[in-house]
Tab-separated table of C-alpha atoms and ligand atoms in Angstrom:
chain	number	residue	atom	x	y	z
A	1	MET	CA	20.103	33.171	21.525
A	2	SER	CA	16.793	34.700	20.367
A	3	LEU	CA	13.459	33.942	21.972
A	4	LYS	CA	12.545	32.149	18.764
A	5	GLU	CA	15.575	29.854	18.959
A	6	ASN	CA	14.926	29.228	22.683
A	7	LEU	CA	11.351	28.233	21.946
A	8	GLU	CA	12.291	25.974	19.075
A	9	ASN	CA	14.850	24.276	21.224
A	10	VAL	CA	12.272	23.715	24.004
A	11	GLU	CA	9.742	22.363	21.484
A	12	LYS	CA	12.381	19.985	20.057
A	13	GLU	CA	13.183	18.672	23.482
A	14	ILE	CA	9.487	18.163	24.173
A	15	GLU	CA	9.127	16.134	20.990
A	16	GLU	CA	12.185	13.999	21.962
A	17	SER	CA	10.781	13.375	25.422
A	18	ILE	CA	7.434	12.391	23.986
A	19	GLU	CA	9.231	9.767	21.916
A	20	ARG	CA	11.333	8.466	24.827
A	21	GLY	CA	8.284	8.248	27.047
A	22	ASN	CA	6.156	6.555	24.315
A	23	ARG	CA	3.712	9.322	24.711
A	24	ALA	CA	1.064	10.246	22.105
A	25	LYS	CA	2.226	12.971	19.690
A	26	GLY	CA	0.729	16.344	20.423
A	27	ASP	CA	-0.310	15.244	23.897
A	28	VAL	CA	2.013	17.771	25.724
A	29	LYS	CA	1.205	21.392	26.008
A	30	LEU	CA	3.792	24.022	26.680
A	31	ILE	CA	3.071	26.984	29.060
A	32	ALA	CA	5.527	29.857	28.531
A	33	VAL	CA	6.237	31.191	32.078
A	34	SER	CA	6.599	34.923	31.615
A	35	LYS	CA	6.811	36.114	35.223
A	36	THR	CA	9.025	39.127	35.711
A	37	LYS	CA	9.418	39.415	31.911
A	38	PRO	CA	8.335	42.485	30.013
A	39	ILE	CA	5.252	42.724	27.725
A	40	SER	CA	7.575	43.046	24.722
A	41	ASP	CA	8.980	39.533	25.346
A	42	ILE	CA	5.469	38.149	25.651
A	43	GLU	CA	4.490	39.826	22.413
A	44	GLU	CA	7.461	38.265	20.650
A	45	VAL	CA	6.641	34.794	21.830
A	46	TYR	CA	2.914	35.354	21.107
A	47	ALA	CA	3.850	36.294	17.505
A	48	LEU	CA	5.522	32.884	17.197
A	49	GLY	CA	2.220	31.224	17.928
A	50	MET	CA	2.333	30.710	21.724
A	51	ARG	CA	-1.065	31.344	23.398
A	52	ASP	CA	-0.514	29.808	26.899
A	53	PHE	CA	1.381	31.964	29.419
A	54	GLY	CA	2.049	31.355	33.051
A	55	GLU	CA	2.325	33.938	35.840
A	56	ASN	CA	2.731	33.430	39.518
A	57	LYS	CA	1.587	36.795	40.886
A	58	VAL	CA	-1.974	38.069	40.731
A	59	GLN	CA	-1.116	41.716	40.193
A	60	GLU	CA	1.389	41.009	37.431
A	61	LEU	CA	-1.069	38.723	35.670
A	62	CYS	CA	-3.795	41.315	35.784
A	63	GLU	CA	-1.496	44.066	34.354
A	64	LYS	CA	-0.276	41.884	31.552
A	65	GLU	CA	-3.736	40.549	30.821
A	66	ALA	CA	-5.043	44.081	30.379
A	67	SER	CA	-2.497	45.067	27.761
A	68	LEU	CA	-2.147	41.852	25.732
A	69	PRO	CA	-4.393	40.060	23.185
A	70	ALA	CA	-7.551	38.528	24.561
A	71	ASP	CA	-6.927	35.133	23.082
A	72	ILE	CA	-4.079	34.429	25.428
A	73	ARG	CA	-4.754	31.669	27.981
A	74	TRP	CA	-3.429	32.854	31.276
A	75	HIS	CA	-2.392	30.194	33.774
A	76	LEU	CA	-1.970	31.194	37.417
A	77	ILE	CA	0.860	28.844	38.586
A	78	GLY	CA	1.935	30.547	41.889
A	79	HIS	CA	0.437	30.388	45.426
A	80	LEU	CA	-2.904	32.204	45.553
A	81	GLN	CA	-4.146	34.015	48.620
A	82	THR	CA	-7.903	33.989	49.209
A	83	ASN	CA	-8.100	37.770	49.275
A	84	LYS	CA	-6.751	37.961	45.767
A	85	VAL	CA	-9.138	35.535	44.112
A	86	LYS	CA	-11.530	38.267	43.201
A	87	TYR	CA	-9.007	40.008	40.963
A	88	ILE	CA	-8.336	37.047	38.715
A	89	VAL	CA	-11.276	34.703	38.705
A	90	ASP	CA	-12.639	36.169	35.417
A	91	LYS	CA	-9.178	36.590	33.859
A	92	VAL	CA	-7.499	33.202	34.156
A	93	TYR	CA	-7.832	30.252	31.924
A	94	MET	CA	-6.758	27.855	34.682
A	95	ILE	CA	-5.537	28.072	38.251
A	96	HIS	CA	-2.853	25.470	38.840
A	97	SER	CA	-2.204	26.055	42.540
A	98	VAL	CA	-5.332	25.109	44.528
A	99	ASP	CA	-4.207	23.435	47.713
A	100	SER	CA	-7.092	23.924	50.135
A	101	LEU	CA	-10.878	23.793	50.387
A	102	LYS	CA	-10.782	27.300	51.816
A	103	LEU	CA	-9.247	28.594	48.598
A	104	ALA	CA	-11.643	26.511	46.422
A	105	ASN	CA	-14.583	27.875	48.322
A	106	GLU	CA	-13.440	31.438	47.673
A	107	ILE	CA	-12.955	30.739	43.939
A	108	ASN	CA	-16.459	29.337	43.853
A	109	LYS	CA	-17.894	32.389	45.640
A	110	GLU	CA	-16.137	34.926	43.448
A	111	ALA	CA	-17.044	32.968	40.321
A	112	GLU	CA	-20.703	33.291	41.227
A	113	LYS	CA	-20.356	37.022	41.922
A	114	LYS	CA	-18.693	37.542	38.546
A	115	ASN	CA	-20.867	35.239	36.655
A	116	VAL	CA	-18.126	32.901	35.620
A	117	ASP	CA	-19.785	29.517	34.944
A	118	LYS	CA	-16.842	27.240	35.747
A	119	VAL	CA	-13.289	27.997	36.867
A	120	LYS	CA	-10.842	25.354	35.817
A	121	ILE	CA	-8.434	24.420	38.568
A	122	LEU	CA	-5.699	21.925	39.249
A	123	ILE	CA	-4.967	20.540	42.713
A	124	GLU	CA	-1.390	21.323	43.768
A	125	LEU	CA	0.365	18.451	45.437
A	126	ASN	CA	3.675	18.667	47.271
A	127	LEU	CA	5.208	15.179	47.058
A	128	GLY	CA	8.605	16.621	47.468
A	129	MET	CA	7.530	17.528	51.002
A	130	GLU	CA	9.622	20.677	51.054
A	131	GLU	CA	8.500	22.747	53.964
A	132	THR	CA	8.767	25.998	52.060
A	133	LYS	CA	6.326	24.921	49.380
A	134	PHE	CA	2.579	24.713	49.587
A	135	GLY	CA	0.678	21.589	48.824
A	136	LEU	CA	-0.747	18.432	50.185
A	137	GLU	CA	0.692	15.158	51.130
A	138	SER	CA	-1.071	11.936	51.970
A	139	GLU	CA	-3.369	10.082	49.597
A	140	ASP	CA	-6.372	10.135	51.952
A	141	GLU	CA	-5.940	13.846	52.428
A	142	ILE	CA	-5.778	14.336	48.704
A	143	LEU	CA	-8.918	12.180	47.924
A	144	ASN	CA	-10.754	13.976	50.739
A	145	LEU	CA	-9.907	17.409	49.401
A	146	VAL	CA	-10.805	16.410	45.773
A	147	SER	CA	-14.185	15.079	46.860
A	148	GLU	CA	-15.024	18.164	48.878
A	149	ILE	CA	-14.010	20.569	46.101
A	150	SER	CA	-15.903	18.508	43.543
A	151	LYS	CA	-19.192	19.633	45.260
A	152	LEU	CA	-18.584	23.241	44.393
A	153	PRO	CA	-20.695	24.014	41.330
A	154	ARG	CA	-18.478	26.820	39.871
A	155	VAL	CA	-15.120	25.040	40.238
A	156	GLU	CA	-14.001	22.285	37.958
A	157	ILE	CA	-11.084	20.100	38.908
A	158	ASN	CA	-9.079	19.401	35.707
A	159	GLY	CA	-6.129	17.541	37.115
A	160	LEU	CA	-3.060	17.812	39.319
A	161	MET	CA	-0.047	20.064	39.518
A	162	THR	CA	3.319	19.854	41.388
A	163	VAL	CA	6.448	21.917	41.666
A	164	ALA	CA	9.303	19.475	42.118
A	165	PRO	CA	12.394	20.548	44.012
A	166	TYR	CA	15.290	21.952	42.122
A	167	VAL	CA	17.838	19.119	41.852
A	168	GLU	CA	21.241	18.811	40.221
A	169	ASN	CA	20.429	15.328	38.837
A	170	ILE	CA	16.922	15.466	37.217
A	171	GLU	CA	16.620	11.682	37.754
A	172	ASP	CA	16.090	12.494	41.383
A	173	ASN	CA	12.614	13.929	40.469
A	174	ARG	CA	11.444	10.950	38.368
A	175	GLU	CA	9.844	9.252	41.393
A	176	ILE	CA	7.859	12.307	42.270
A	177	PHE	CA	6.516	12.512	38.639
A	178	LYS	CA	5.647	8.787	38.714
A	179	GLN	CA	3.764	9.217	42.011
A	180	MET	CA	1.847	12.150	40.527
A	181	LYS	CA	0.714	10.006	37.620
A	182	LYS	CA	-0.256	7.220	40.001
A	183	ILE	CA	-2.337	9.482	42.224
A	184	SER	CA	-4.004	10.966	39.125
A	185	SER	CA	-4.952	7.449	38.002
A	186	ILE	CA	-6.306	6.571	41.447
A	187	ILE	CA	-8.479	9.776	41.488
A	188	GLU	CA	-9.665	8.998	37.926
A	189	SER	CA	-10.706	5.501	38.919
A	190	LYS	CA	-13.084	6.829	41.565
A	191	HIS	CA	-15.116	8.541	38.858
A	192	ILE	CA	-16.123	11.493	41.120
A	193	PRO	CA	-18.725	13.709	39.494
A	194	ASN	CA	-17.303	17.146	38.356
A	195	VAL	CA	-13.746	15.835	38.533
A	196	LYS	CA	-11.582	15.282	35.500
A	197	MET	CA	-8.058	14.119	35.504
A	198	ASP	CA	-7.175	15.474	32.112
A	199	TYR	CA	-4.078	17.332	33.125
A	200	LEU	CA	-0.872	16.705	34.916
A	201	SER	CA	1.026	20.014	35.201
A	202	MET	CA	4.572	19.206	36.132
A	203	GLY	CA	8.096	19.886	34.864
A	204	MET	CA	9.963	23.161	34.614
A	205	SER	CA	13.050	24.318	32.698
A	206	ASN	CA	15.279	22.017	34.639
A	207	ASP	CA	13.239	18.758	34.654
A	208	PHE	CA	10.423	18.980	32.041
A	209	THR	CA	11.993	16.121	29.937
A	210	VAL	CA	11.729	13.640	32.762
A	211	ALA	CA	8.269	14.937	33.665
A	212	ILE	CA	7.045	14.323	30.133
A	213	GLU	CA	8.522	10.829	30.147
A	214	GLU	CA	6.449	10.180	33.253
A	215	GLY	CA	3.113	11.536	31.976
A	216	ALA	CA	3.168	15.432	32.174
A	217	ASN	CA	0.858	17.082	29.664
A	218	TYR	CA	1.361	20.650	30.759
A	219	VAL	CA	4.923	21.666	31.222
A	220	ARG	CA	5.642	25.097	32.614
A	221	VAL	CA	8.878	26.527	31.148
A	222	GLY	CA	10.243	29.958	31.942
A	223	THR	CA	14.073	30.295	31.990
A	224	LYS	CA	14.658	28.044	28.875
A	225	ILE	CA	12.402	30.293	26.804
A	226	PHE	CA	12.880	33.795	28.229
A	227	GLY	CA	16.348	33.548	29.836
A	228	GLU	CA	17.202	33.983	33.497
A	229	ARG	CA	14.980	36.247	35.636
A	230	ASP	CA	16.378	39.330	37.264
A	231	TYR	CA	14.603	39.842	40.541
A	232	SER	CA	16.848	42.723	41.604
A	233	LYS	CA	14.845	45.073	39.404
A	234	LYS	CA	11.628	44.416	41.085
B	301	PLP	C1	8.768	30.067	37.783
B	301	PLP	C2	7.868	28.886	37.711
B	301	PLP	C3	8.052	27.951	36.633
B	301	PLP	C4	9.112	28.087	35.582
B	301	PLP	O1	10.355	27.939	36.087
B	301	PLP	P1	11.686	27.861	35.159
B	301	PLP	O2	12.640	27.089	35.938
B	301	PLP	O3	12.087	29.252	34.864
B	301	PLP	O4	11.208	27.157	33.906
B	301	PLP	C5	7.223	26.853	36.605
B	301	PLP	N1	6.299	26.642	37.581
B	301	PLP	C6	6.130	27.519	38.524
B	301	PLP	C7	5.066	27.234	39.619
B	301	PLP	C8	6.904	28.617	38.747
B	301	PLP	O5	6.736	29.508	39.793
């Protein structure tokens, strides 16, 4: 299958999920996750109209950003180490993976140095509670973190993100997505200054349909667009 057919299939599945979930048309944005994939693949998908691309490694994002059109919105979706913030703070459109005040502080500091007015971020939650993943757990912890980060002038919380576990039966992740939507509504109801809950970034190739039914408006899809990743070459 060509990248064009893959993309069309994903877009069709998104439309169908929007209908099943009684979501508003055009409410869901697709991020093409291009990690490990060559520039030529990104160019091909770009030529089809895609402008949002997701990467999980700082160095790879920087390399690709330097050689691709400037109107691409780069989303950093992978775990971010504080010592790497300086490389990307002026290159990313949004950082999906902020899970600590320490990291947010560093983003604020580097944004100031590089004269970036506001860095859009999402708070990464780990409701699946998998030990190997990064993220936060309890509601109090989450609210506390959000209110602390909201005080940073150069950081703007735009919503929440999660990476649900890989499951054979995607229904097993529905509860996680529901919880994410609920927490997002709770945070929104607090009307914290400098905090928007515009985005729920959840759902990957395996489970984006269920995520959309439950309220996702950013879905991060890699494999279903670009095909399987080959890590042995890296
Ligand atoms: C790799 C990755 C994706 C895309 O995964 P696929 O299963 O290939 O769609 C989405 N989100 C994050 C955080 C990722 O690291």
